[in-house]
Amino acid sequence: MMPRRHFLGGLAVAGTAFAIPASVLAQEATNPPPSAAPLDGHFHPLGKAPSKYTVEILEQAKAKLPFADTRDFDEKNKGLIAPMTEMKIMADSGHVAWDMERFQFLDQEAEFDSIHPSLHRQSKLNNNYGLYEVIPGIYQVRGFDLSDVSFVRGKTGWIVIDPLISAETARAAWNLFQKHVGEGLPVSAVIYSHSHADHWGGVRGIVKEADVRSGKIPVIAPRNFMEHTIAENVYAGNAMNRRLFYQYGLLLPASPHGYVGQGLGQAVSAGAMGLIAPNRLVEKEIEEIEVDGVKMIFQDTPNTEAPTEMNTYIPEMKALWMAENVIASLHNIYTLRGAPVRNPLNWSKYIAQALYRFGQEAEVMFASHHWPRWGNARIQEVLRGQRDLYAHMNNQVLHFANQGVTINEIHNVYELPQGLQDKWFCRGYHGSAQHNSRGVIQRFLGFWDCNPATLIPLSPADSAPLYVEMMGGSKKILARGQQLHNEGKYFLAQEILNKLVQAEPTNTAAKNLLADIFEQIGYQQENPGLRNSYLAATYELRTGIPQGNTADSSSPDVIRAMSTELFLNFLAIRMDSRKAEGMRFTINLITPDNGEKFLVELENATLTNIQGFLADKPDLTLTINRTDLEQTMMGAKTLEAQIKDGTAKAEGDVSVLAKLGSTMVDFDPRFQIMPGTKSFAANVAKTDAYEVSVGEPTPE
Ligand SMILES: [Zn+2]
């Protein structure tokens, strides 16, 4: 996620010196009075305290939560060998890669009136920070990143499962482990459970690539791993990176009124992400492999939490590792940053298989987030609950859909059964019943509710002015919106204020009132993705999208992992078709070192490619080794320079490359989401025409 980090360059993400432009402070004097007095101690000068309605909602929620069940705290604390004493882990490039200091406030008060009690509880549980024994021979370092890293004793060394996001946090975890348990033995194997970046990004902190290439260290992953590590994020990469600011609250300081953790873990580390390709893929549905003398049974679980994922059972230790298929939360069916909707029924069935294949005898179950479960009864309880959680969501949502409930209503209709609501590990700290239920309908029926009025709707900015006019103008809307706000009717208030902000993006009073409304809704959420999204919009409405330059670079490992076809597909997305009107040419692209060839064609203002074909009479034939092409993809050397010095061979009309290059557009990682928030001219980094600028894979 390099673009994101560069975007953040001017902000103190650690939450100390949080820069608010002076112009924002000045607004207060000239605008109508805000809906409540700014709160002393809030990180934002326009920030408000939770209202009495919000406090009441959180108190009611608290009364219904199963606080008598404290087993999660026992399980999270069990087996502690050594807490991590340094609160910050530094990145090799000098900045702070990981900071647990900023979450200590969560343990300092019993409750906060601006944090949902269930979310507060989860964030306290995620304040585990150190080395833990799972059972003799299996250890975990937790709280060093969004995910956990696990170490299993092999015959000659340590089998590392899911080495975090950054080399620095993975290395720090390994060092702590070695200090207390590791006996100086080396890493003997690595396992990646799935394609999301928090499960492989730190691998360079614990092994050398040469040892993987030589086969000395097996790196085991589920089939199609490399295809999916990058593919999930390329086509809509810039949009996903932008949307992370909402789901992950990237602009929000850690604070009772801001960011309070991510549910899966406290945060995403900001060190060096790298990827070493696996040298051993698990190809079968169930595959037994002896890994450094330890018998492991891998269960392939495609199209569950990730497109490619696997669970692992270690029979000799009766230890079941559930990857990210089973965690201490409801997971995302639909993920707010944007991703294809997942298959909850499939997910449920793979959990059921694990329950009946391994869960009848397993004595410990651990995963790549949160804490382990001990004892067969507890394991079965969790597996059964999680199985039913995803199945229920699939079945009951479709049950309602078959009776006419639409994507625009389901989140107000669907509820988890009480039995699941009473289980902490089924509550929504990543997915929520609201956004997941909409996701299920999206998966099966798509976006349309079947009302023709929503079939070809006007864009919000085009319909809003008529609403404002018919409602009697902005003054009336502001007054009514204020009244609804004062009565705690925030969802009604957002309906009309959103129309006003859409119609009048420069109306600061409207934006500030909508921000106040969003803030209260944000405080009321149990789910951190929902909370962060409301509070991120609050922040941007009050302050605007932060100024500053963006830089762009993708890590070399990510570029290497991208297939040439994916690269060509991405170029076709980066191309502004309107600039390609009337262009027509054919290029044969040949990459001799890996034996690939592509027919690339521009026609009808559309760029296409097909692998394995060549045109008989191309306008241009470009021959370049894939390894050299990567230099161009990462922006180190232009295609022109490659041709000029003979690294690439161009036969035919070379001018088509410049023509194609002239159609390429740089995506702005700060595009506007809420109207009237882009108050500063963004300086988007100018990338070369054939450079890949998708950012880095998203953790989850
Ligand atoms: Zn994860």
PDB file of C-alpha atoms in Angstrom, residues 51 56 70 102 118 175 246 253 270 319 334 427 475 501 621:
ATOM      1  CA  SER A  51     -25.203  12.595  22.778  1.00  0.00           C
ATOM      2  CA  GLU A  56     -28.506   5.372  25.880  1.00  0.00           C
ATOM      3  CA  THR A  70     -15.331 -14.351  30.159  1.00  0.00           C
ATOM      4  CA  ARG A 102      -1.520   4.308  21.212  1.00  0.00           C
ATOM      5  CA  SER A 118     -18.738  -4.906  22.585  1.00  0.00           C
ATOM      6  CA  ASN A 175      13.612 -12.290  17.837  1.00  0.00           C
ATOM      7  CA  TYR A 246     -13.034   4.505   5.399  1.00  0.00           C
ATOM      8  CA  PRO A 253      -6.006   8.978  15.457  1.00  0.00           C
ATOM      9  CA  ALA A 270       3.606   0.047   8.090  1.00  0.00           C
ATOM     10  CA  ALA A 319      -3.791 -29.282  16.870  1.00  0.00           C
ATOM     11  CA  TYR A 334     -18.811  -8.303   1.739  1.00  0.00           C
ATOM     12  CA  ARG A 427     -20.424 -10.998  16.814  1.00  0.00           C
ATOM     13  CA  LYS A 475     -32.450  26.829   5.557  1.00  0.00           C
ATOM     14  CA  VAL A 501     -24.620  18.329   0.871  1.00  0.00           C
ATOM     15  CA  THR A 621       6.560  -6.799 -32.601  1.00  0.00           C
TER      16      THR A 621
END
